[in-house]
Short mmCIF file of C-alpha atoms in Angstrom, two decimals:
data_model
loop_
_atom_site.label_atom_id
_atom_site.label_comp_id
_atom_site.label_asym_id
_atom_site.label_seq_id
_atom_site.Cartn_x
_atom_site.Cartn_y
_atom_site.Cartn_z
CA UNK A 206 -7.53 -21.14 26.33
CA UNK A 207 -3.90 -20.23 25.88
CA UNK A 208 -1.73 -18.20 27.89
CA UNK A 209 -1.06 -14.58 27.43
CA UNK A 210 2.28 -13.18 28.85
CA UNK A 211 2.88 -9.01 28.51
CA UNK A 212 6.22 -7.38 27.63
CA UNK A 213 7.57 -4.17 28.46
CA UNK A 214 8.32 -2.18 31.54
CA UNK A 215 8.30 -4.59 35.05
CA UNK A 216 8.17 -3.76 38.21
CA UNK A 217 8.75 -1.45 40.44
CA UNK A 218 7.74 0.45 36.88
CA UNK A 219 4.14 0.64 37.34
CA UNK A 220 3.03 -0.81 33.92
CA UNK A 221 4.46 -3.98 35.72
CA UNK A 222 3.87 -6.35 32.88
CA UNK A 223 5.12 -9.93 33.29
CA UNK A 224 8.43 -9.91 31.48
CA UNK A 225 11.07 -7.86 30.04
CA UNK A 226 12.09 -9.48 27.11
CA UNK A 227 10.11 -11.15 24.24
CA UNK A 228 12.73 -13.85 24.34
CA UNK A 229 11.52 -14.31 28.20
CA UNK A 230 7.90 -14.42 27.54
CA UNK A 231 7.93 -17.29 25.05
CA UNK A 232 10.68 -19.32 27.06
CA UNK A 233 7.94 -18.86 30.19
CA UNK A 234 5.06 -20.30 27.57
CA UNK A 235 7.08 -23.35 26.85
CA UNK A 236 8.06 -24.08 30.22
CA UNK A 237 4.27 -23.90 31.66
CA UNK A 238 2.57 -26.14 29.07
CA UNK A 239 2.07 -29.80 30.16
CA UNK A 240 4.04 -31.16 28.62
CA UNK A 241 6.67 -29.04 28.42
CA UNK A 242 6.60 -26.80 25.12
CA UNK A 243 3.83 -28.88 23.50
CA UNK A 244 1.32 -26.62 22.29
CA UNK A 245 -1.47 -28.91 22.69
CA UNK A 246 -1.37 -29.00 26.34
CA UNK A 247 -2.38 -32.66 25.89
CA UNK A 248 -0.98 -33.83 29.89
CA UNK A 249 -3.05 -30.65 31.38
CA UNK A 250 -6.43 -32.07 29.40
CA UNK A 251 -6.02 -28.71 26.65
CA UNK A 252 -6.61 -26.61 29.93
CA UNK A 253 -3.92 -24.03 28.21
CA UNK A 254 -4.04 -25.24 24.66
CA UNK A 255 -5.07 -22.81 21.38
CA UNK A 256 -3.66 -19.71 20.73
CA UNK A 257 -0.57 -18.10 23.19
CA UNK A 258 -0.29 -14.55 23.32
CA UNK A 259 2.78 -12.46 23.49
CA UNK A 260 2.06 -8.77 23.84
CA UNK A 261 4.51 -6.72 23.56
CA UNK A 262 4.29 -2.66 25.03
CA UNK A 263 6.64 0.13 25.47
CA UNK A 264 9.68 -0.59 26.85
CA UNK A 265 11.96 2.82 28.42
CA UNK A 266 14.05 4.42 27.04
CA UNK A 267 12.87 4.04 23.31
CA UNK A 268 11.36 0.62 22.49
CA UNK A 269 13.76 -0.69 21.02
CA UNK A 270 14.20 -4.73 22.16
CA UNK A 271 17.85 -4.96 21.38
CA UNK A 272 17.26 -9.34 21.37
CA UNK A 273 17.22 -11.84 19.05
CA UNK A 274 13.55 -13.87 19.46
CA UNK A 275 13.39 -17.91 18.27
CA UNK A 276 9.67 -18.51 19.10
CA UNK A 277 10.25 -22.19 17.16
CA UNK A 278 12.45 -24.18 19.43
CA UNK A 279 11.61 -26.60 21.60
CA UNK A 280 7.17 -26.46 20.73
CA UNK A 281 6.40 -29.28 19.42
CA UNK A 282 2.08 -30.61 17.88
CA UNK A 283 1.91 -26.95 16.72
CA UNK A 284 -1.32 -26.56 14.59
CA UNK A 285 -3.86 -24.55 13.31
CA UNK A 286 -5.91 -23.73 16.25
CA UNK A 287 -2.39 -24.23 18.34
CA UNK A 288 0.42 -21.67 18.07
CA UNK A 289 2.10 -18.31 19.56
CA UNK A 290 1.12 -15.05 18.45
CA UNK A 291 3.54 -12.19 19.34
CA UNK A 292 2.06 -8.74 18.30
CA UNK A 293 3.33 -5.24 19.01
CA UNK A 294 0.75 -2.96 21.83
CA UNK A 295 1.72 0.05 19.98
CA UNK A 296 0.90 1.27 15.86
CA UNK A 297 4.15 2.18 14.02
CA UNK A 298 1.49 3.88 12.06
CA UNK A 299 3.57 2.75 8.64
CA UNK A 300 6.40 4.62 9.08
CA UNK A 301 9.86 3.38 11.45
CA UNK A 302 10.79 5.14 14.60
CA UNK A 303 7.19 5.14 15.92
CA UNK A 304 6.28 1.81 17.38
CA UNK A 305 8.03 -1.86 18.80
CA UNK A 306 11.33 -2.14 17.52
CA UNK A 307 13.12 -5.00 17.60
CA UNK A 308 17.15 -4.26 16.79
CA UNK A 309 19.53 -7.10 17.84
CA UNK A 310 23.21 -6.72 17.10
CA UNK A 311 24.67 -8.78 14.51
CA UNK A 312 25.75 -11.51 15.16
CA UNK A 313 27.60 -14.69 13.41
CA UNK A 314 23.80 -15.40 12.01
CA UNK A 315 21.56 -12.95 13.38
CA UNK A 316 17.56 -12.59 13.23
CA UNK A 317 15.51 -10.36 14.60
CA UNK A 318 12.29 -12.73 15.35
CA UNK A 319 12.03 -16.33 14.17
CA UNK A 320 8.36 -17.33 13.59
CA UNK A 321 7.57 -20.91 15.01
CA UNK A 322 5.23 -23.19 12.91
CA UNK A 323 1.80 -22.03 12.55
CA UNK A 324 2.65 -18.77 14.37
CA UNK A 325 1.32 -15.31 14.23
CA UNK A 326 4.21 -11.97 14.34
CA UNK A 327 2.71 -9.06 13.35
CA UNK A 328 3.14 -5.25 13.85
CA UNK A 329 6.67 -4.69 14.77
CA UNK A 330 9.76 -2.59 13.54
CA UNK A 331 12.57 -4.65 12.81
CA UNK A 332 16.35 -3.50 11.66
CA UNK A 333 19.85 -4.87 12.72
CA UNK A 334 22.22 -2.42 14.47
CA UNK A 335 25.40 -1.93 13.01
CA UNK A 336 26.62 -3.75 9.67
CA UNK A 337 27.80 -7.48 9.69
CA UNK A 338 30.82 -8.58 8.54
CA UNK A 339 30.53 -11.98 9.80
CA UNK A 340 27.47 -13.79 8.77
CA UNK A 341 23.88 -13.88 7.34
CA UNK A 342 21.48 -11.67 8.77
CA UNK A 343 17.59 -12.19 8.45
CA UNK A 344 15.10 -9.84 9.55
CA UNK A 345 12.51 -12.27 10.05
CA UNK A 346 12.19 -16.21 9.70
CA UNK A 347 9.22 -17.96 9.36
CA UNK A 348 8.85 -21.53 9.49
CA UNK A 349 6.14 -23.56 7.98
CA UNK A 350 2.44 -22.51 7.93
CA UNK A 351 3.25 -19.12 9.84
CA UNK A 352 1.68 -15.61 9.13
CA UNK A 353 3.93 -12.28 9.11
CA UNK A 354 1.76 -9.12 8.25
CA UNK A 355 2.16 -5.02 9.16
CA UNK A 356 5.52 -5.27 9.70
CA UNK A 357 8.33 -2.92 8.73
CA UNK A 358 11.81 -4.28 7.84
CA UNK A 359 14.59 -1.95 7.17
CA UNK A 360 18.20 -1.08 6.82
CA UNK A 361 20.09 -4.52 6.72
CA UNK A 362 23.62 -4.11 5.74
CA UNK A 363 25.85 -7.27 5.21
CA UNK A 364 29.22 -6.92 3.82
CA UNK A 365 30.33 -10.45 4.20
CA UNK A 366 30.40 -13.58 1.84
CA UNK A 367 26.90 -14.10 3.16
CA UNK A 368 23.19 -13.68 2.73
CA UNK A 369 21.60 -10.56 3.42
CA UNK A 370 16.61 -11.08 3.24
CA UNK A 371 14.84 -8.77 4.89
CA UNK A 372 11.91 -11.88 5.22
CA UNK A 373 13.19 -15.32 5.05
CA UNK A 374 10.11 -18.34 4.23
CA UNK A 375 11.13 -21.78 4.53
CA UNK A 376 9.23 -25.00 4.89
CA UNK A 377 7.10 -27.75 3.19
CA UNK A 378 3.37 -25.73 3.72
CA UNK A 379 1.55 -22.47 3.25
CA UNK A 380 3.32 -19.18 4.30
CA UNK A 381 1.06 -15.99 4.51
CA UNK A 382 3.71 -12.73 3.90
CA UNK A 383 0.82 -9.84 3.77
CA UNK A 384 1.09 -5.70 4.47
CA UNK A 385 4.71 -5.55 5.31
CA UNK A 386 7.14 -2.99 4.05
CA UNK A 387 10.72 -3.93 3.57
CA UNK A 388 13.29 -1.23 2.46
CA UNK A 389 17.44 -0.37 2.27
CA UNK A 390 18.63 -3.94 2.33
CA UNK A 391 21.68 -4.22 1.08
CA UNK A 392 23.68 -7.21 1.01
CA UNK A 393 27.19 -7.83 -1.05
CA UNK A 394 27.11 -11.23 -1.76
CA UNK A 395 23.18 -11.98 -1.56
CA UNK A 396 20.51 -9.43 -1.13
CA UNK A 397 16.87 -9.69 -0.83
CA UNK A 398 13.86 -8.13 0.65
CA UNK A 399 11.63 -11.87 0.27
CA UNK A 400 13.27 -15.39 0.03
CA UNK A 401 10.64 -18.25 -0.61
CA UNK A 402 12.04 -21.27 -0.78
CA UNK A 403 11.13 -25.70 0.03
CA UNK A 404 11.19 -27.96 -2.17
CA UNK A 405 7.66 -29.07 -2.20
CA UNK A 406 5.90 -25.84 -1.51
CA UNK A 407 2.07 -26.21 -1.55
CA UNK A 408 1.59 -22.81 -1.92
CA UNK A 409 3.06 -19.76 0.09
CA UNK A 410 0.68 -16.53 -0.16
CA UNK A 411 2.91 -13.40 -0.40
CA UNK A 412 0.41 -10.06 -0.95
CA UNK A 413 0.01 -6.76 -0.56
CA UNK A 414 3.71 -5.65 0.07
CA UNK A 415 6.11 -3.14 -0.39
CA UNK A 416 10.01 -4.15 -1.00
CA UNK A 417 11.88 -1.28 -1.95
CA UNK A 418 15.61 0.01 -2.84
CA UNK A 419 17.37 -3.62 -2.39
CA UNK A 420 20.77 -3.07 -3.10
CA UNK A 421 23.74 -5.92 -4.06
CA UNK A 422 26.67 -3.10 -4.25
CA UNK A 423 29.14 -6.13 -4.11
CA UNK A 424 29.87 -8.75 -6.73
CA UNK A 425 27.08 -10.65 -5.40
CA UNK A 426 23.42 -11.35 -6.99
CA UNK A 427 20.14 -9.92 -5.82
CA UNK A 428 16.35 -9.27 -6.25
CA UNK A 429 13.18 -7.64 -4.76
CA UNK A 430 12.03 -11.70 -4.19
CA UNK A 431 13.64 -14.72 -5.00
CA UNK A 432 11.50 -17.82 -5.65
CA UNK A 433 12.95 -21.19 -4.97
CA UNK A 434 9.96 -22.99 -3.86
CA UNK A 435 6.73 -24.78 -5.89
CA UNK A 436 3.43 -23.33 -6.31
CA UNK A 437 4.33 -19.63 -5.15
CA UNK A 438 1.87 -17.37 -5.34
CA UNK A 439 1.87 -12.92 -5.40
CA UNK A 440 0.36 -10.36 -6.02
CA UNK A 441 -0.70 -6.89 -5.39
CA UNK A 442 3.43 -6.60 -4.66
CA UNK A 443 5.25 -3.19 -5.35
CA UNK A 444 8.93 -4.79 -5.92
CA UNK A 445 12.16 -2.51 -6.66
CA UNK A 446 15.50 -3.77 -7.24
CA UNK A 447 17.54 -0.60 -6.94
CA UNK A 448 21.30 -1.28 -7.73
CA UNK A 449 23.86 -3.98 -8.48
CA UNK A 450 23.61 -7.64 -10.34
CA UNK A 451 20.07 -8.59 -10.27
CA UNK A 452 16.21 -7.85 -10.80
CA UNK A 453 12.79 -7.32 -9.07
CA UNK A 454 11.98 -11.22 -9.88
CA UNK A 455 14.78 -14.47 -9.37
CA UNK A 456 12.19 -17.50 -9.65
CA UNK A 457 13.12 -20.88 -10.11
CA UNK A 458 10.29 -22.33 -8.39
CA UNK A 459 7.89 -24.57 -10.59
CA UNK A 460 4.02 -23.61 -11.14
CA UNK A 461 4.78 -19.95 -9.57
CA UNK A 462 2.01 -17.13 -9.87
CA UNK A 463 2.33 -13.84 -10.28
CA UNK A 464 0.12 -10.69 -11.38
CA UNK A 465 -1.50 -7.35 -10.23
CA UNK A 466 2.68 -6.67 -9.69
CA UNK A 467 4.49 -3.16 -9.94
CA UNK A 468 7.92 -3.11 -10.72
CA UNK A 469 10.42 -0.21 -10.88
CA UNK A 470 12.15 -2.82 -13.50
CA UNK A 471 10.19 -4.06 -16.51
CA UNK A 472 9.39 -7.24 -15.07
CA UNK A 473 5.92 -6.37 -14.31
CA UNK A 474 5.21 -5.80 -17.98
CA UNK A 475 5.41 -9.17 -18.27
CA UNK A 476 2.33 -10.04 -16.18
CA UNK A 477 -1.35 -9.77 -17.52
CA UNK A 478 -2.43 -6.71 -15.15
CA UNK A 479 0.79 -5.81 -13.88
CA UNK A 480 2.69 -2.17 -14.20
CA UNK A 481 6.78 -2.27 -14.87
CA UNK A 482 9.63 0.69 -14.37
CA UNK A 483 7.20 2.54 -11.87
CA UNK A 484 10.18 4.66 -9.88
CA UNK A 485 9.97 4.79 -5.98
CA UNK A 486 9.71 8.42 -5.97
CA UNK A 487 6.68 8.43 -7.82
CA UNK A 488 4.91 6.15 -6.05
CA UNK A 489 5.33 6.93 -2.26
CA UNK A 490 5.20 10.21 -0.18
CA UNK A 491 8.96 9.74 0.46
CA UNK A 492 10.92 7.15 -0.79
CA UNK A 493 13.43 6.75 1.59
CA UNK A 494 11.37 6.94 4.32
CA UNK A 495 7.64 6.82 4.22
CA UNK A 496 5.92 4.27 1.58
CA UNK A 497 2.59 5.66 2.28
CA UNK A 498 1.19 6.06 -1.12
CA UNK A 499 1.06 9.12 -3.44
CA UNK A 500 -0.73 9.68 -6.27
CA UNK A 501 0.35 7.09 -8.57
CA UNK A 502 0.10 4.08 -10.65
CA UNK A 503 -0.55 1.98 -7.57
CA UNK A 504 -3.59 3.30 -6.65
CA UNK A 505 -6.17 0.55 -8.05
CA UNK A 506 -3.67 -1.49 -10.17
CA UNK A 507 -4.75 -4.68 -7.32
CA UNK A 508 -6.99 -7.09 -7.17
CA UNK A 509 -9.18 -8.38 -4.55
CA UNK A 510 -7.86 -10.58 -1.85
CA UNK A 511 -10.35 -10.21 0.87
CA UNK A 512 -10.51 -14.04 1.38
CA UNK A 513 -7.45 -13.96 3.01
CA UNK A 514 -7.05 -10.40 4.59
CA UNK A 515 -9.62 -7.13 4.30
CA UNK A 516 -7.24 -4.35 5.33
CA UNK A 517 -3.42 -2.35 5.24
CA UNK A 518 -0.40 -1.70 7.42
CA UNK A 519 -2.56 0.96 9.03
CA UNK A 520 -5.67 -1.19 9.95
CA UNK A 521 -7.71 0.37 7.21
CA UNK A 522 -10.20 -1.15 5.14
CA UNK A 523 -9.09 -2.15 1.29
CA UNK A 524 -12.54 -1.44 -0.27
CA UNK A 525 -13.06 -0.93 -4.31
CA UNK A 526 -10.33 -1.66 -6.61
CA UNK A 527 -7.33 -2.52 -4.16
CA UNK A 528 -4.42 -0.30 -4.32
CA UNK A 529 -0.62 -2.22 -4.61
CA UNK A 530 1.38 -2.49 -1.78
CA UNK A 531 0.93 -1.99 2.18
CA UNK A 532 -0.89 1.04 1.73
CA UNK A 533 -4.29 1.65 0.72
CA UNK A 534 -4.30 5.44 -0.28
CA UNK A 535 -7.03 7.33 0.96
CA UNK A 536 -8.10 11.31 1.31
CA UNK A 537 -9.13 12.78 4.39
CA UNK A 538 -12.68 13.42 5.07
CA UNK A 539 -13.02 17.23 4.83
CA UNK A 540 -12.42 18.59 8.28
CA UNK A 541 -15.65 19.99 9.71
CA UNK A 542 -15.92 23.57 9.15
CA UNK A 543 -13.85 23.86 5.91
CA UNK A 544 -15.43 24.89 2.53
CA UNK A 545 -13.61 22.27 0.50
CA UNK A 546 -15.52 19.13 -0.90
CA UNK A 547 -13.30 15.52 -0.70
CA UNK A 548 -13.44 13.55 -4.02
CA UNK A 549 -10.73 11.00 -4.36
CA UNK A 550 -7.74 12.64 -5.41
CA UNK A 551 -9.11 16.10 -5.75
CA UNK A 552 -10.89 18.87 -4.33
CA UNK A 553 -13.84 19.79 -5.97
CA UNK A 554 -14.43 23.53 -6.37
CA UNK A 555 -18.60 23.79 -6.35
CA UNK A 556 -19.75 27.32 -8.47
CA UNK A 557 -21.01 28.53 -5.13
CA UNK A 558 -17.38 28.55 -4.30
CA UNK A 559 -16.46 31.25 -6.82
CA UNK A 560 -17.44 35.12 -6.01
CA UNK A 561 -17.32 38.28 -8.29
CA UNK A 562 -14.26 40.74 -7.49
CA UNK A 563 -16.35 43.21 -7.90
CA UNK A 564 -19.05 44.77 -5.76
CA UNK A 565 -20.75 46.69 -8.43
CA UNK A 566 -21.78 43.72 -10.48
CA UNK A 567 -22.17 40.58 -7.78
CA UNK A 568 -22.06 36.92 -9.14
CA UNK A 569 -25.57 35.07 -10.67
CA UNK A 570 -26.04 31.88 -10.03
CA UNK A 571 -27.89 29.27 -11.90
CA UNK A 572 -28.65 25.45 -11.98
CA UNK A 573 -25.37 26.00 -15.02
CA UNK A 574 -23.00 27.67 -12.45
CA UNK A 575 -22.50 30.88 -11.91
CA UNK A 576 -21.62 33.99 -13.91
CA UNK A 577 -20.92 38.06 -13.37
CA UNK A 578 -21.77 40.56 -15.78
CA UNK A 579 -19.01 43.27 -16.07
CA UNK A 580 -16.59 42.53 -18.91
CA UNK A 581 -13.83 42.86 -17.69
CA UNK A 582 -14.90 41.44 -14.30
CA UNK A 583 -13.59 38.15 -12.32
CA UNK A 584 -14.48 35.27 -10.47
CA UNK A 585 -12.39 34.10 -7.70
CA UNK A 586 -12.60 30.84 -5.37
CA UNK A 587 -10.94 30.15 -2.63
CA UNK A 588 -9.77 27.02 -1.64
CA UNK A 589 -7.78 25.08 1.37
CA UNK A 590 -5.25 22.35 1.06
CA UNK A 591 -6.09 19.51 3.68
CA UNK A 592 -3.06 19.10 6.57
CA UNK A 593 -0.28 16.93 5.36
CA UNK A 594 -1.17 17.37 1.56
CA UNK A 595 0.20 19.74 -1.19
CA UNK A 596 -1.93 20.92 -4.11
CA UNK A 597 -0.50 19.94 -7.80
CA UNK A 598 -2.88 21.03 -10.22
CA UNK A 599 -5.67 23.15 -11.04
CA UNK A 600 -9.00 22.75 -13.55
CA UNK A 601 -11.65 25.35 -13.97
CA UNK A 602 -14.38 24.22 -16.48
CA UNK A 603 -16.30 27.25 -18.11
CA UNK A 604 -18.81 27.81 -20.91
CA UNK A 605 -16.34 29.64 -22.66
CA UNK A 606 -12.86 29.89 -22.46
CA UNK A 607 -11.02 32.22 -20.34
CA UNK A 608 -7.77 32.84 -18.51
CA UNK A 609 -7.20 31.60 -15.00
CA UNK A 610 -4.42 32.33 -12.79
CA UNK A 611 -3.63 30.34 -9.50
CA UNK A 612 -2.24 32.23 -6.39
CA UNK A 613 -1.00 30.93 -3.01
CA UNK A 614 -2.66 33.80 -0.74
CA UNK A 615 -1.14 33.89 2.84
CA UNK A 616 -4.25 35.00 5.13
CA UNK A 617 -1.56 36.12 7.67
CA UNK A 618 0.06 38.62 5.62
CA UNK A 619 -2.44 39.12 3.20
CA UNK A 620 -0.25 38.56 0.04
CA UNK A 621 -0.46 36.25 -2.78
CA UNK A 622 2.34 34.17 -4.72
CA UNK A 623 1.74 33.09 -8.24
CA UNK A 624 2.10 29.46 -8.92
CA UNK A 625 0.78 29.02 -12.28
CA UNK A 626 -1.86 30.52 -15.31
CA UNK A 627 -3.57 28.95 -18.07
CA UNK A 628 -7.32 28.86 -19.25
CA UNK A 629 -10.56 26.62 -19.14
CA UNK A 630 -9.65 24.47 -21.52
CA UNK A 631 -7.40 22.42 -20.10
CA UNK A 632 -5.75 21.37 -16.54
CA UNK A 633 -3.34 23.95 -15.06
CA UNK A 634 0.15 22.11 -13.80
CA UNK A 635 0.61 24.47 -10.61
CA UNK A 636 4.05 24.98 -8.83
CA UNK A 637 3.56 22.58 -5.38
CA UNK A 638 1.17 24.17 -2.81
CA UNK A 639 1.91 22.45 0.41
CA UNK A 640 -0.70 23.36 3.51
CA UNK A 641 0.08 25.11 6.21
CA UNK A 642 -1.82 26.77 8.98
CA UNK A 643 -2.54 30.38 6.66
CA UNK A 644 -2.62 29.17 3.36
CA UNK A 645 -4.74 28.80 0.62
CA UNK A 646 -5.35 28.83 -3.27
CA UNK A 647 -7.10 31.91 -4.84
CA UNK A 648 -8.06 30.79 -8.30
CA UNK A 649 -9.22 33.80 -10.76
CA UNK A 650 -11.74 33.13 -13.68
CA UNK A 651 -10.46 36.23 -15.43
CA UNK A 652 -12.82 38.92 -17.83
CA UNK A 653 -15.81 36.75 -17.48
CA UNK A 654 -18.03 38.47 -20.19
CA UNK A 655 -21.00 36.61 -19.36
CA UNK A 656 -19.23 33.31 -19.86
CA UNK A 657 -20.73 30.64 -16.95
CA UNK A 658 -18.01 29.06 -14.87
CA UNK A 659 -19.52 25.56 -14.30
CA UNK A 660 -17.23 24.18 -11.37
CA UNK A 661 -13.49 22.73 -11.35
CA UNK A 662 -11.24 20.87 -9.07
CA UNK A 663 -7.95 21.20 -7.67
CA UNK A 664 -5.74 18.40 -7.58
CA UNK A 665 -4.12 16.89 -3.93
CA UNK A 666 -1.35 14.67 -3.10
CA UNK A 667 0.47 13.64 -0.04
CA UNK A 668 3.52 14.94 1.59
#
């Protein structure tokens, strides 16, 4: 069994893990295998061979690792069974600014972690302070046969003659690049969230990502992934080139794959089930900071990849039709106690929700829906908005038609806001209803007349 070395506070702090740095923990790996740095332990009889550990926790003030990690030099007999594995103790939940952060300053070449051969980094933040002037700057390297998933990459700014890659593969043998989101990378000369490159690829893997608003503001070149290596294969990608001289796709690899893509470019169009000029803001909760998905044409434009990973950035399960990018949207169970009723994207509105506003002739209900008699009587339904989502839309369906009109009512004040009207014959676009803690929607079936009001829905997205 392999060693496992913890990173964060040491003593006298009384999380007293072994080491302070990353940097530390992996030199103190290589130094203690027999022989020295060969991951095969072969002098020690494989006492401390297989998989090494790295474990990285919170670190005072912030997190933030302000080091530059090679976790390739010096190992040698790496190999499937035989490798390090550095992973972050606390979820970034999919968003920056929560979890391990990893922010050297730039340097002549700077990285942030390079990933030795066959090795594991997963679930970090990773970002370069400051903007270089001096050299190329790589968020992450990976060398042959590695695997870098649930990572976040952002905010790379290089102004010199040099290259600016959020995720740098290089090497002669199968690269897995899964669940990461990389974002803001702008480089003047050379800018690119993905590089894949080696002459005689066998076949890197590079799924289920999100590489968004790469920039090449100079006189440079850039792209959302450039493909010099053989035999490339990805999907399930969301790619968007946002600015300068370049595209979401530079391949000049031979025998590349590629489908089950969304582009904010056309490029996608090009592939047999992929999507083209899909905008950011459409796609994600916010753009410029939380690639969550929305409501959009990502949600079940995938395709199953289970045989090499089953779940997102967040650690939940793809199931069904596989959503691109990190993310795999989901709704909220309803919260215990609330009268709405979860159904993918919407909230179903159930005729047992809707009550007459009038005492004098009550609502009938039947196994049709319900109805009241007075003519010029109403049916209203009320209806929460989950925490953290915002309602867009509204449908009532009805035996016959008749007006509806769509309040936000404020429980705390008792008052009501119009936010759209229309009928039962169609879906009612409503002015954004984001939740809070006294809100809700009143929709009103107006002059019922006997007409039945069968059910409806409302229509949810994330904030």
């Amino acid at each position: 069994m392999g060693f496992t070395r913890t990173v964060g506070n040491v003593d006298p702090h009384p999380d007293n893990r072994d080491h302070s740095t990353i940097q530390a923990a992996v030199d103190w790996i290589h130094d203690n295998l027999d022989p020295v740095g060969d991951l095969t332990d072969f002098d020690n009889q494989g006492v401390n061979s297989g998989v090494q550990m790295v474990k990285v926790y919170a670190i005072a003030p912030d997190n933030i690792y302000p080091e530059q990690v090679h976790a390739s030099a010096g190992f040698t007999n790496a190999g499937p069974n035989d490798y390090i594995h550095t992973t972050a103790m606390i979820d970034h939940t999919g968003v920056a600014g929560v979890g391990i952060k990893i922010y050297p300053e730039f340097d002549a070449s700077t990285y942030c972690y390079v990933v030795g051969e066959y090795g594991h980094f997963e679930g970090f933040e990773c970002s370069v302070n400051g903007t270089n002037n001096i050299g190329d700057s790589y968020a992450i390297y990976g060398i042959q046969n590695c695997k870098i998933y649930n990572n976040i990459v952002h905010d790379l700014t290089v102004t010199a003659n040099s290259w600016c890659v959020g995720i740098h593969v290089t090497g002669n043998a199968v690269h897995s690049v899964y669940n990461n989101i990389v974002y803001n990378i702008f480089g003047y000369f050379r800018s690119y969230a993905i590089r894949v490159d080696g002459t005689s690829d066998t076949g890197d893997l590079i799924y289920n990502n999100t590489f968004s608003n790469i920039r090449c503001p100079g006189g440079g070149y850039g792209a959302a992934i450039r493909v010099d290596g053989d035999n490339v294969t990805f999907k399930n990608n969301y790619f968007d080139f946002a600015a300068g001289d370049g595209a979401c796709y530079e391949i000049t690899g031979a025998n590349c794959t590629h489908d089950y893509n969304v582009t904010s470019d056309d490029a996608g169009e090009g592939e047999a089930h992929g999507i083209g000029n899909a905008d950011p803001a459409d796609q994600f909760v916010n753009p410029g900071t939380d690639f969550h998905l929305k409501v959009a044409v990502c949600i079940d434009a995938g395709t199953d990849l289970s045989g090499i990973f089953t779940d997102d950035i967040d650690g939940q399960t793809r199931t069904g039709t596989w959503d691109v990018g990190a993310d795999e949207y989901s709704v909220p169970p309803a919260p215990p106690g609330e009268g709405w009723h979860g159904s993918a994207t919407r909230i179903k509105i159930l005729p047992r929700d809707f009550l007459s506003d009038n005492d004098s002739t009550p609502e009938k209900a039947s196994l049709a829906g319900v109805t009241c008699g007075g003519t010029e009587d109403g049916l209203i339904a009320s209806v929460p908005i989950p925490t953290g989502f915002k309602a867009t839309a509204v449908r009532v369906y009805a035996s016959d038609t008749r007006n509806v009109t769509v309040e936000e009512y404020d429980f705390s004040t008792s008052t009501g806001t119009q936010k759209g009207t229309g009928d039962t014959s169609a879906e009612i676009d409503i002015t954004d209803v984001t939740s809070t803690a006294t809100n809700l929607l009143h929709i009103k079936v107006q002059s019922i007349n006997s007409a039945t009001v069968h059910g409806g829905y409302v229509t949810i997205a994330k904030v």
